[in-house]
mmCIF file of C-alpha atoms in Angstrom:
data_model
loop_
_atom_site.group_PDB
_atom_site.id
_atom_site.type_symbol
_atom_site.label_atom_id
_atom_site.label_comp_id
_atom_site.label_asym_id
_atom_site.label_seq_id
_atom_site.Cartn_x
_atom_site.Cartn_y
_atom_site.Cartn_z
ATOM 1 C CA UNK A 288 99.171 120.144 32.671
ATOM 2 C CA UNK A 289 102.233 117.472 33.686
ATOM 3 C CA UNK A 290 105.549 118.858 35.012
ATOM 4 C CA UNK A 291 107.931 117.948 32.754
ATOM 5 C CA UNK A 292 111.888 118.216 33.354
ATOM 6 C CA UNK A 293 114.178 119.421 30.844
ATOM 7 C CA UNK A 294 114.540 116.120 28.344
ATOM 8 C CA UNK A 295 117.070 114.071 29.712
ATOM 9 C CA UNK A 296 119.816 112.426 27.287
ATOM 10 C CA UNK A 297 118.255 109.182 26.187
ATOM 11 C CA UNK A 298 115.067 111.841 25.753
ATOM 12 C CA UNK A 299 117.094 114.127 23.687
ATOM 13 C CA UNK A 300 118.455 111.134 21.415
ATOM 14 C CA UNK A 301 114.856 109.944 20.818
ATOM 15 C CA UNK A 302 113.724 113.309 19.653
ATOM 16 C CA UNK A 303 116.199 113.461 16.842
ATOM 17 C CA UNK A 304 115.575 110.460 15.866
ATOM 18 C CA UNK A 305 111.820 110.992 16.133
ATOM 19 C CA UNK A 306 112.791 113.950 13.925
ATOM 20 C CA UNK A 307 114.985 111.820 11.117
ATOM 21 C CA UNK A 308 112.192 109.123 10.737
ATOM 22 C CA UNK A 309 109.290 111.572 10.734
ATOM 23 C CA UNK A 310 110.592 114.044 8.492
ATOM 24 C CA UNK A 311 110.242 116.689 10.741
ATOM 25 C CA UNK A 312 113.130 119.465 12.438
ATOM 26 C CA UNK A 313 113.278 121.060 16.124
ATOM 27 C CA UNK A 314 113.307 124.908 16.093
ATOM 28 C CA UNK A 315 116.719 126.445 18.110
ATOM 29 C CA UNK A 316 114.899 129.302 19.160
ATOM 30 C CA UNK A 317 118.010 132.015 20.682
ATOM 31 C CA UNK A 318 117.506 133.064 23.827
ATOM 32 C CA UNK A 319 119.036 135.838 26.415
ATOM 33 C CA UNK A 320 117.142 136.212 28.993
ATOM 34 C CA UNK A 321 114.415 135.066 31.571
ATOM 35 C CA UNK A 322 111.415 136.715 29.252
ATOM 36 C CA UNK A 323 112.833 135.230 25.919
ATOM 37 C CA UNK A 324 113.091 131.329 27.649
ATOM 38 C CA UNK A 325 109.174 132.134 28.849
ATOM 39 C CA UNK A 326 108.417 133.125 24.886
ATOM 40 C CA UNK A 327 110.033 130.167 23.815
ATOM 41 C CA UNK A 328 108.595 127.689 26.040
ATOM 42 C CA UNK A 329 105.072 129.115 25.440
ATOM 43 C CA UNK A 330 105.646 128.902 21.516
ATOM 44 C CA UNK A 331 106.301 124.976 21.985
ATOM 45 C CA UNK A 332 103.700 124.330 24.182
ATOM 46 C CA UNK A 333 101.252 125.898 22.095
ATOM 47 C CA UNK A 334 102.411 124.631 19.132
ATOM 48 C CA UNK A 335 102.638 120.499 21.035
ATOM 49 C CA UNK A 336 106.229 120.815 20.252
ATOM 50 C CA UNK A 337 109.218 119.731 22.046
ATOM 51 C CA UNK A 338 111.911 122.184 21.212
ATOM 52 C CA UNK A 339 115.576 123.541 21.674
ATOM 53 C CA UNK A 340 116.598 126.853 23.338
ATOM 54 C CA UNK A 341 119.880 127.814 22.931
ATOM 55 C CA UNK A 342 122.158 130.591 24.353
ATOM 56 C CA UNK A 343 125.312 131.903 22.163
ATOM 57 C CA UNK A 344 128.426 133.559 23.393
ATOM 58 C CA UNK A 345 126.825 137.182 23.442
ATOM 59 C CA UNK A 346 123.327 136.164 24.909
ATOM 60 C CA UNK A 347 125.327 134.248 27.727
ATOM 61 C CA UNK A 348 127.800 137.593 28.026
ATOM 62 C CA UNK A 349 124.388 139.218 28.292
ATOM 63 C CA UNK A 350 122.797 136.641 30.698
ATOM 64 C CA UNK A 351 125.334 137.149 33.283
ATOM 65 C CA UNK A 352 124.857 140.960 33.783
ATOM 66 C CA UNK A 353 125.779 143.225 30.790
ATOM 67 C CA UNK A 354 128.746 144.933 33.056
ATOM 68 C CA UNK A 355 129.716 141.361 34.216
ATOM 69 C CA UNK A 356 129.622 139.737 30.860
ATOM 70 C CA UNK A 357 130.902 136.225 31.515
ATOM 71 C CA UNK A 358 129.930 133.572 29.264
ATOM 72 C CA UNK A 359 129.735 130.922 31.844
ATOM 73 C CA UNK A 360 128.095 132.244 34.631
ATOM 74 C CA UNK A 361 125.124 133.782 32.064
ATOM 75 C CA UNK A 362 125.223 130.166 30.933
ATOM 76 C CA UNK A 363 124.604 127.942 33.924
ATOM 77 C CA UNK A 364 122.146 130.892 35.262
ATOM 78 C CA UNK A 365 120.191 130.924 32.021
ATOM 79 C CA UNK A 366 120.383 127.449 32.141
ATOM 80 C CA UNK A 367 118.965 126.873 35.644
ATOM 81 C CA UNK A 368 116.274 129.078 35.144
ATOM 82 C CA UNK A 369 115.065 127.319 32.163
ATOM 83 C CA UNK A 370 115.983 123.988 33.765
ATOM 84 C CA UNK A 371 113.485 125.042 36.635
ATOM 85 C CA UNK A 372 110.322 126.502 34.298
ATOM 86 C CA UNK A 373 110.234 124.070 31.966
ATOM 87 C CA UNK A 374 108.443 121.621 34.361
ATOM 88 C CA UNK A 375 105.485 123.671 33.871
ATOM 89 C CA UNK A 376 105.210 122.972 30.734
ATOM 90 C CA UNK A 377 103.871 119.783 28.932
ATOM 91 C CA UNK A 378 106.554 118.909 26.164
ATOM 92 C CA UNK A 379 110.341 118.071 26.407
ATOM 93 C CA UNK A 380 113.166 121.113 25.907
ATOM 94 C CA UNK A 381 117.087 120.932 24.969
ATOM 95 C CA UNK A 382 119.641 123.326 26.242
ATOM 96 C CA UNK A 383 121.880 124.052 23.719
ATOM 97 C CA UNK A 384 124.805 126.298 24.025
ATOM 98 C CA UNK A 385 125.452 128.051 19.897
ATOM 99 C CA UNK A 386 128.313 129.115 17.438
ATOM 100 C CA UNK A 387 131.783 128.872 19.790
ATOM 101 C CA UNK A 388 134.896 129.901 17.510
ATOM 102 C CA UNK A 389 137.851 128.373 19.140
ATOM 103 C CA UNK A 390 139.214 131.627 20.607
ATOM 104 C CA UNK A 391 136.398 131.062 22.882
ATOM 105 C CA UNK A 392 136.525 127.243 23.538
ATOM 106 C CA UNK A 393 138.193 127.690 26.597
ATOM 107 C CA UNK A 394 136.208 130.311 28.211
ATOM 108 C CA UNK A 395 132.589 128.812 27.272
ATOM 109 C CA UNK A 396 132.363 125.727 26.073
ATOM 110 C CA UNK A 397 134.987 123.435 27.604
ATOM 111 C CA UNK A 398 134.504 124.439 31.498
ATOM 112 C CA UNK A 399 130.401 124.155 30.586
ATOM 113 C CA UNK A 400 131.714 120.414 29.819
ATOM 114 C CA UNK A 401 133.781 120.064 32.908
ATOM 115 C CA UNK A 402 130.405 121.331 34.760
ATOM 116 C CA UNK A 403 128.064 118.597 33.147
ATOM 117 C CA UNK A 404 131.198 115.895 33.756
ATOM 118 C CA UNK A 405 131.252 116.713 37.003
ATOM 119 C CA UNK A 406 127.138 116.733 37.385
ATOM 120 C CA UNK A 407 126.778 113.081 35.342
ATOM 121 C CA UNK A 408 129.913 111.729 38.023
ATOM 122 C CA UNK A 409 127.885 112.897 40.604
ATOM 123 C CA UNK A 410 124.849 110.797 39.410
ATOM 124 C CA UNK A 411 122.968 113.936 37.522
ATOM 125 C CA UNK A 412 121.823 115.363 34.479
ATOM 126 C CA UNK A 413 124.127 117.305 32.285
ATOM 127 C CA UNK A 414 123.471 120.941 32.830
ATOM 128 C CA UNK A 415 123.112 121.123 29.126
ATOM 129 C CA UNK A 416 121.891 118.546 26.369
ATOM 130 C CA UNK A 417 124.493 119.759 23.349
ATOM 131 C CA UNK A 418 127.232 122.532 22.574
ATOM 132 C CA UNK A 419 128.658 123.520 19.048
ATOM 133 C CA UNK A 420 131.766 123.975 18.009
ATOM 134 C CA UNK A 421 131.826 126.257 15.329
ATOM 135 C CA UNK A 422 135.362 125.535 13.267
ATOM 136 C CA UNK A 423 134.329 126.845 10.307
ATOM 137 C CA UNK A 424 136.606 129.975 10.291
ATOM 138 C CA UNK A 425 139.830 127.129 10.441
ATOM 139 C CA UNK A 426 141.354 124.830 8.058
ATOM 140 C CA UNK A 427 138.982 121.273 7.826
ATOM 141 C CA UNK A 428 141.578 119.464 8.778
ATOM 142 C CA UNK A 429 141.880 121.517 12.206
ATOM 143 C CA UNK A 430 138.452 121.970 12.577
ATOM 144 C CA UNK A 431 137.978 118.148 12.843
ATOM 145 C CA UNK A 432 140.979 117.579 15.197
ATOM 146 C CA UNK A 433 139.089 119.829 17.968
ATOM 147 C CA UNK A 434 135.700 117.865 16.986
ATOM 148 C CA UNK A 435 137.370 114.898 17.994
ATOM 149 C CA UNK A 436 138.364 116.291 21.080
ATOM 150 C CA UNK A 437 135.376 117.269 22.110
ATOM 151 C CA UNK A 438 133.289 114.777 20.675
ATOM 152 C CA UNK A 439 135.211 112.829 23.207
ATOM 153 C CA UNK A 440 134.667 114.819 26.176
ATOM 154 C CA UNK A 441 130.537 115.608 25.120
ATOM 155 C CA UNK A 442 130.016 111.734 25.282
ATOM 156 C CA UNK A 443 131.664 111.330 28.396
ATOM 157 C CA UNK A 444 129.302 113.750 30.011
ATOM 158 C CA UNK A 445 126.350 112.300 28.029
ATOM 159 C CA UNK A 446 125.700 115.635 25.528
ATOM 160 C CA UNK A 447 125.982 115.788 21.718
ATOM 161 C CA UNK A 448 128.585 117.891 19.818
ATOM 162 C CA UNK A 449 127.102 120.214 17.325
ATOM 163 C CA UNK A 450 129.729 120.908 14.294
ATOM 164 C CA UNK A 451 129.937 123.199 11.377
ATOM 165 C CA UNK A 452 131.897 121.912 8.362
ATOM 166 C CA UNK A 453 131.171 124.893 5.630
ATOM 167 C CA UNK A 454 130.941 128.440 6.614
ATOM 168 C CA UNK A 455 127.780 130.639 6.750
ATOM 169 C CA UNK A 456 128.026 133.887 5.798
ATOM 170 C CA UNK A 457 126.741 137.215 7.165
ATOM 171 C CA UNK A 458 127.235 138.150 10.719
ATOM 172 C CA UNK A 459 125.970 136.975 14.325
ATOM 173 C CA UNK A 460 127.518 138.094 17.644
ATOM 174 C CA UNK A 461 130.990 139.833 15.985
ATOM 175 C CA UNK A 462 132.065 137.025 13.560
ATOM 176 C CA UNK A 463 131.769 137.609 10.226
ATOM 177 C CA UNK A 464 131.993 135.378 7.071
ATOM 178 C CA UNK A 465 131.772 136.606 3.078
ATOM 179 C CA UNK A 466 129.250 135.387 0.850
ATOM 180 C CA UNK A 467 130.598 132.863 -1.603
ATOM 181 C CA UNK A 468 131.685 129.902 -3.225
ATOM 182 C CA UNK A 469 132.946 128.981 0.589
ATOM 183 C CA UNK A 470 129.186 128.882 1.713
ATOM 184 C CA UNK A 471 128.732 125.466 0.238
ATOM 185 C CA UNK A 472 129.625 122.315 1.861
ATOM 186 C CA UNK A 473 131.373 119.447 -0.351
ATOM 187 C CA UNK A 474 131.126 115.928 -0.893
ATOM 188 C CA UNK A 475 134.648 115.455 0.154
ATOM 189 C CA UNK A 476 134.475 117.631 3.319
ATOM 190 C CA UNK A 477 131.095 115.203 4.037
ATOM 191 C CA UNK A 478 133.690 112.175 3.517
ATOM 192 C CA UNK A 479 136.305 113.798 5.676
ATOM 193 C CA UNK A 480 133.974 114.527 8.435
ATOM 194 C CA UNK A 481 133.009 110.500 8.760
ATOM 195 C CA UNK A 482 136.517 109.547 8.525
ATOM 196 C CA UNK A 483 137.200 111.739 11.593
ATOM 197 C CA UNK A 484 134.249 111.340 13.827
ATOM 198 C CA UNK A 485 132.413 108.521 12.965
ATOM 199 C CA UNK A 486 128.874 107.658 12.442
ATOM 200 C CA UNK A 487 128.013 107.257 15.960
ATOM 201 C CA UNK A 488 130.213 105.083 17.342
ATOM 202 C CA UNK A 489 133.237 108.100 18.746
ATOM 203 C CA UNK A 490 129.764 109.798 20.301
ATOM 204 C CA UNK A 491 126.599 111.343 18.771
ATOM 205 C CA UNK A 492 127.018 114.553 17.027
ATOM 206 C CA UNK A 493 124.766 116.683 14.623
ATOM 207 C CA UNK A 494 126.243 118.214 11.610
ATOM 208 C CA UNK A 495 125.911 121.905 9.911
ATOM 209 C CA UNK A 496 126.521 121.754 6.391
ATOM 210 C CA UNK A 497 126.469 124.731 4.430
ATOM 211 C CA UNK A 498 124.300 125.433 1.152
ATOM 212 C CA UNK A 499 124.593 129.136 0.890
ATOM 213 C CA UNK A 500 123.266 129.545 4.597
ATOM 214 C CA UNK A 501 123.398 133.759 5.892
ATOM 215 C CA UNK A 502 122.986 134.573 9.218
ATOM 216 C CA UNK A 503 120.888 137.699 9.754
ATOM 217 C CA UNK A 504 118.586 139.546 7.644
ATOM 218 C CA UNK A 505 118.869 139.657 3.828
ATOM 219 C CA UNK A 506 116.678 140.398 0.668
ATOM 220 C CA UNK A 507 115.506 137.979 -1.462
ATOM 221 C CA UNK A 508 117.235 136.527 -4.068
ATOM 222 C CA UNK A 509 120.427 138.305 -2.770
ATOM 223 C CA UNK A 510 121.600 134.366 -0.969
ATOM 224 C CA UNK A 511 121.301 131.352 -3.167
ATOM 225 C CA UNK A 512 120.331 128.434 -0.890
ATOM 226 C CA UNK A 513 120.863 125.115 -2.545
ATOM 227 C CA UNK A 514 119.130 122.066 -0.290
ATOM 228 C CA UNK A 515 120.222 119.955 -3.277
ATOM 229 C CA UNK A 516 123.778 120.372 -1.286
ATOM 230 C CA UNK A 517 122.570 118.391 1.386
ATOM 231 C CA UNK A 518 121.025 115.091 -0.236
ATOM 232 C CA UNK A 519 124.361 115.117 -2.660
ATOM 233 C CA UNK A 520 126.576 114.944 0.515
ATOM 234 C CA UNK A 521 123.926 112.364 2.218
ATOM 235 C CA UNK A 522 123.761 110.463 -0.742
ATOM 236 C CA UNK A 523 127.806 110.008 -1.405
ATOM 237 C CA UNK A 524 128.713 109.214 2.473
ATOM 238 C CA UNK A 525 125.973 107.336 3.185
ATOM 239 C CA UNK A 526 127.012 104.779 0.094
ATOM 240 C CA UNK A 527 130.337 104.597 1.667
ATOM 241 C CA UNK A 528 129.146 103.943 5.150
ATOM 242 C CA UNK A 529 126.373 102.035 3.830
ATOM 243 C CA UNK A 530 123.933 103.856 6.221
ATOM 244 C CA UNK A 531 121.033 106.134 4.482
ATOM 245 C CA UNK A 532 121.278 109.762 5.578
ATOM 246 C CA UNK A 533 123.650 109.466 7.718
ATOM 247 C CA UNK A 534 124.256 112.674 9.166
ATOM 248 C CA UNK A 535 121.944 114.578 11.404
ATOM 249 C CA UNK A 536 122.160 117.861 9.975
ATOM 250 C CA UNK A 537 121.556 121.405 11.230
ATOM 251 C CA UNK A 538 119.926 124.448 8.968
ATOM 252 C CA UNK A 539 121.816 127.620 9.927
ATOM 253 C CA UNK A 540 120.942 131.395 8.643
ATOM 254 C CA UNK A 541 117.326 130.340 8.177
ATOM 255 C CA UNK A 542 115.785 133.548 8.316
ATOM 256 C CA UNK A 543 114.211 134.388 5.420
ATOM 257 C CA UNK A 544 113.967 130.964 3.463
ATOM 258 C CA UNK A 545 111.018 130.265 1.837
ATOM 259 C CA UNK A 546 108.720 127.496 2.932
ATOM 260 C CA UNK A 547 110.262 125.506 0.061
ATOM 261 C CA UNK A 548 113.552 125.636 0.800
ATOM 262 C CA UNK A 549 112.889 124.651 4.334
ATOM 263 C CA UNK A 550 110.740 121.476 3.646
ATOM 264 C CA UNK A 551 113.663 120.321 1.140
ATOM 265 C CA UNK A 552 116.577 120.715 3.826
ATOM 266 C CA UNK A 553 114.082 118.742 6.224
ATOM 267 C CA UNK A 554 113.622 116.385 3.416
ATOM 268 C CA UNK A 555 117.306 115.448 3.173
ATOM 269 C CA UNK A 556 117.773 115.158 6.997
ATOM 270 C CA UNK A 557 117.863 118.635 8.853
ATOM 271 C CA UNK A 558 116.520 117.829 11.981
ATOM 272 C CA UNK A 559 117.590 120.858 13.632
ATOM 273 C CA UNK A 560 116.769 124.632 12.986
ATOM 274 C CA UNK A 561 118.600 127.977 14.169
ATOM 275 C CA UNK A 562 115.733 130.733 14.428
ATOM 276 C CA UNK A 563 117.320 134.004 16.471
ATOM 277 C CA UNK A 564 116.796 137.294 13.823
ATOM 278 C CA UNK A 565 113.206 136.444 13.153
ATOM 279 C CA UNK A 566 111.712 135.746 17.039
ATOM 280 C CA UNK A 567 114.315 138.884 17.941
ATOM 281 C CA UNK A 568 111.746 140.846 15.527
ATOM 282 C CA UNK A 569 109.172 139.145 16.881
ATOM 283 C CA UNK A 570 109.896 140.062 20.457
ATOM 284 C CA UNK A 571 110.421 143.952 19.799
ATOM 285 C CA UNK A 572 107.858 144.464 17.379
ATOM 286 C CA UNK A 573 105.107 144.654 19.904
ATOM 287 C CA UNK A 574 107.006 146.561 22.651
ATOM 288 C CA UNK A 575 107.360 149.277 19.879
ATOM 289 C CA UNK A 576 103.860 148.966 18.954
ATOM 290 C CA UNK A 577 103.042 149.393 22.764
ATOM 291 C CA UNK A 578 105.383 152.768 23.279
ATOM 292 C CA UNK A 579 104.431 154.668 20.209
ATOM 293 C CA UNK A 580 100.254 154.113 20.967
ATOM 294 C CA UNK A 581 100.815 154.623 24.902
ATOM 295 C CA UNK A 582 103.021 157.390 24.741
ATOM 296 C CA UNK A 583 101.928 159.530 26.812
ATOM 297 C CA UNK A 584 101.826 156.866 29.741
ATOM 298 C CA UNK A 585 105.255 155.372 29.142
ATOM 299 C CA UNK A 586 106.391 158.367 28.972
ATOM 300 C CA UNK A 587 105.978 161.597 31.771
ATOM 301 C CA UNK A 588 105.024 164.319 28.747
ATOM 302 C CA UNK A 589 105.025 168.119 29.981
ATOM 303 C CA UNK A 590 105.213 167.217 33.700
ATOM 304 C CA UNK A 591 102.617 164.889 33.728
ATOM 305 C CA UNK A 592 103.034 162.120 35.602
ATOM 306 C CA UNK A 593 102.542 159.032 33.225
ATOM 307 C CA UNK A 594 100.791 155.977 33.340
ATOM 308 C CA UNK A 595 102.205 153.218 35.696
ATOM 309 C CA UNK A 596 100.390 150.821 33.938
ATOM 310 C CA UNK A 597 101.381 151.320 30.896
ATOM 311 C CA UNK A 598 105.609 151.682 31.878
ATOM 312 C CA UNK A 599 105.374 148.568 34.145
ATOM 313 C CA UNK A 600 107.955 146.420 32.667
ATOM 314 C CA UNK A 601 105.361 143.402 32.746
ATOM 315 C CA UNK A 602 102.596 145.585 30.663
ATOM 316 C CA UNK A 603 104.755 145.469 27.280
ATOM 317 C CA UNK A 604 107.219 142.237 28.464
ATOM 318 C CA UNK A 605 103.991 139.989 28.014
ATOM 319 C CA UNK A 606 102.984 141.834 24.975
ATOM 320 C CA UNK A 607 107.106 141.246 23.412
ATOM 321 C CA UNK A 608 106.609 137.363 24.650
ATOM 322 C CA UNK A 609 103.495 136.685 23.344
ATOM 323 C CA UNK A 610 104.783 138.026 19.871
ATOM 324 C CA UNK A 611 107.883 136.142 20.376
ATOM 325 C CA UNK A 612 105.964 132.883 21.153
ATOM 326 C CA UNK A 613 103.934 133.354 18.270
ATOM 327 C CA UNK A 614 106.798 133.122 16.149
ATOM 328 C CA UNK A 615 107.893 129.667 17.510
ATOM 329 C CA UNK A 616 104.387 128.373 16.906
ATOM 330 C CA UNK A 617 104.962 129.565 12.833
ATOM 331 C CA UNK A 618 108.537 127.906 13.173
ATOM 332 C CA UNK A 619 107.276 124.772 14.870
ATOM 333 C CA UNK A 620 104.595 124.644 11.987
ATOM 334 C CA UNK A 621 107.200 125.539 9.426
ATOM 335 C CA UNK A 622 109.156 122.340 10.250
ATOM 336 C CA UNK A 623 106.587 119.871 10.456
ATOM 337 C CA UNK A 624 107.367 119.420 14.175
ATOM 338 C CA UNK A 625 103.999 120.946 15.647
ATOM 339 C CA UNK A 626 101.951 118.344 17.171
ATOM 340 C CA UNK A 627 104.768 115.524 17.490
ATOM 341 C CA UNK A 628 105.788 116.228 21.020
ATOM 342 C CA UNK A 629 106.851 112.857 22.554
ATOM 343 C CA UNK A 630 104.618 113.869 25.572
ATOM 344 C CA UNK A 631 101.631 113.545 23.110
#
């Protein structure tokens, strides 16, 4: 096995373009802690994937110390570990920092900016390889004033701005968005989001556009995903740009979809995937498994003294990462990208 660092820019730039010409999307598997980075690093390995981790606002919170909760400092320490274990294994990861609603701007993503300015000045790597800025709960107009901002300041410090023009409904860490008519992206919000920021040439970004996207869990048939969305947007902007599929677009609130919907969205040019309800299942499901069977050792029943073994923290952690990493292989698999690992 060859140590590999976490994928530097010019790395991260070829995967997603790997990813446009191959017809193929990256996983953004969520992570919070030391054991869920592990899972996720062991899913893409397995799988021959390179991959994304990402941390939002409430899994850095949690990162830091749950009575410390600050965003930054779970962050850069999440990010450091990961930055650190990932040379074990033999494909290329992207940190990636999630949703960041701009009353949090200023206490997560723009001083995780300064820190990768000040690293790249200093002749280094960027701590991390892309932020979003999630403007979707203010007026388009405002929502692409702050992407130029920091489209400005991500390609000074060599990182790509992740955007959301649309809103996805359902909930993830406290906000919350109806679902509606407002869950679908438009042509002219496509148009207005080019005549703002470029193809390319103000800085790389990557794009969320919504077609009925929900975060969370949800039945089927209750959510109406429409892919179509996506090629219709492509379609009009890149014949005014001249370019073909010209954005790089992101698939939010993807638990759930079926295997159709997914290969259509990668189809018309998602080349990135949020996955963070269905590998949090996947993680829990086995620890539960593990304490209802071994009862009677996790547990010190009528006076009895238990089973060390069996309440060892490591006993049902490997058993909650090996589920969890299971669940990146079937996402890795999902999106074509299994077996395309730049590392061959």
């Amino acid at each position: 096995m060859v140590a590999m660092p976490i994928a530097s820019p010019e790395v991260y730039a070829e995967m997603f373009d790997a990813a446009k010409k191959g017809s193929f999307a990256y996983p953004a598997i969520n992570i919070s802690s030391s054991q869920t980075i592990n899972a996720a690093l062991a899913g893409f390995a397995e799988a021959g994937s390179d991959g994304i981790i990402q941390i939002s606002t409430g899994g850095a919170e949690y990162g830091s110390g749950p009575t410390i909760k600050n965003m930054v400092t779970g962050a850069v320490a999440l990010a450091e570990y990961a930055t650190e274990v990932a040379k074990n294994y033999p494909v290329n990861i992207a940190l990636h920092t999630d949703h960041c609603p701009k009353d949090k701007l200023d206490g997560f993503v723009r001083p995780l900016l300064k820190i990768s300015a000040e690293r790249v000045a200093n002749g280094q790597a960027p701590l991390f390889q892309s932020h979003m800025w999630d403007g979707s709960a203010v007026p388009l107009e405002e929502n692409l004033q702050i992407a130029e901002e920091l489209l400005a300041e991500a390609a000074r410090a060599k990182i790509i701005l992740e955007i959301e023009v649309g809103v996805v409904g359902g909930e993830e860490d406290g906000v919350a968005n109806e679902i509606n008519e407002k869950l679908y992206t438009t042509v002219a919000d496509g148009l207005a989001t080019v005549e703002a920021l470029g193809t390319g040439d103000k800085g790389r970004y990557i794009t969320a556009l919504t077609f009925g996207n929900v975060h969370g869990v949800y039945k089927p048939g209750s959510v109406k995903l429409r892919p179509e969305v996506l090629k219709e947007i492509q379609d009009a902007v890149g014949e005014k740009v001249g370019k073909d599929k010209p954005f790089d677009l992101v698939f939010h609130g993807g638990s759930g979809s079926t295997a159709e919907e997914i290969s259509a969205a990668v189809d018309y040019g998602v080349i990135k995937m949020n996955i963070d309800t269905d590998t949090q299942y996947a993680f829990t499901r086995p620890v539960a498994g593990h304490m209802f069977t071994k009862y009677d050792g996790v547990l010190k029943v009528d006076d009895e003294v238990g089973n060390k073994k069996d309440y060892d923290p490591r006993a049902w952690g490997k058993l909650a990462e090996g589920g969890m990493a299971q669940r990146v292989v079937e996402a890795c698999q999902q999106l074509r990208s299994a077996g395309t690992s730049l590392k061959g």
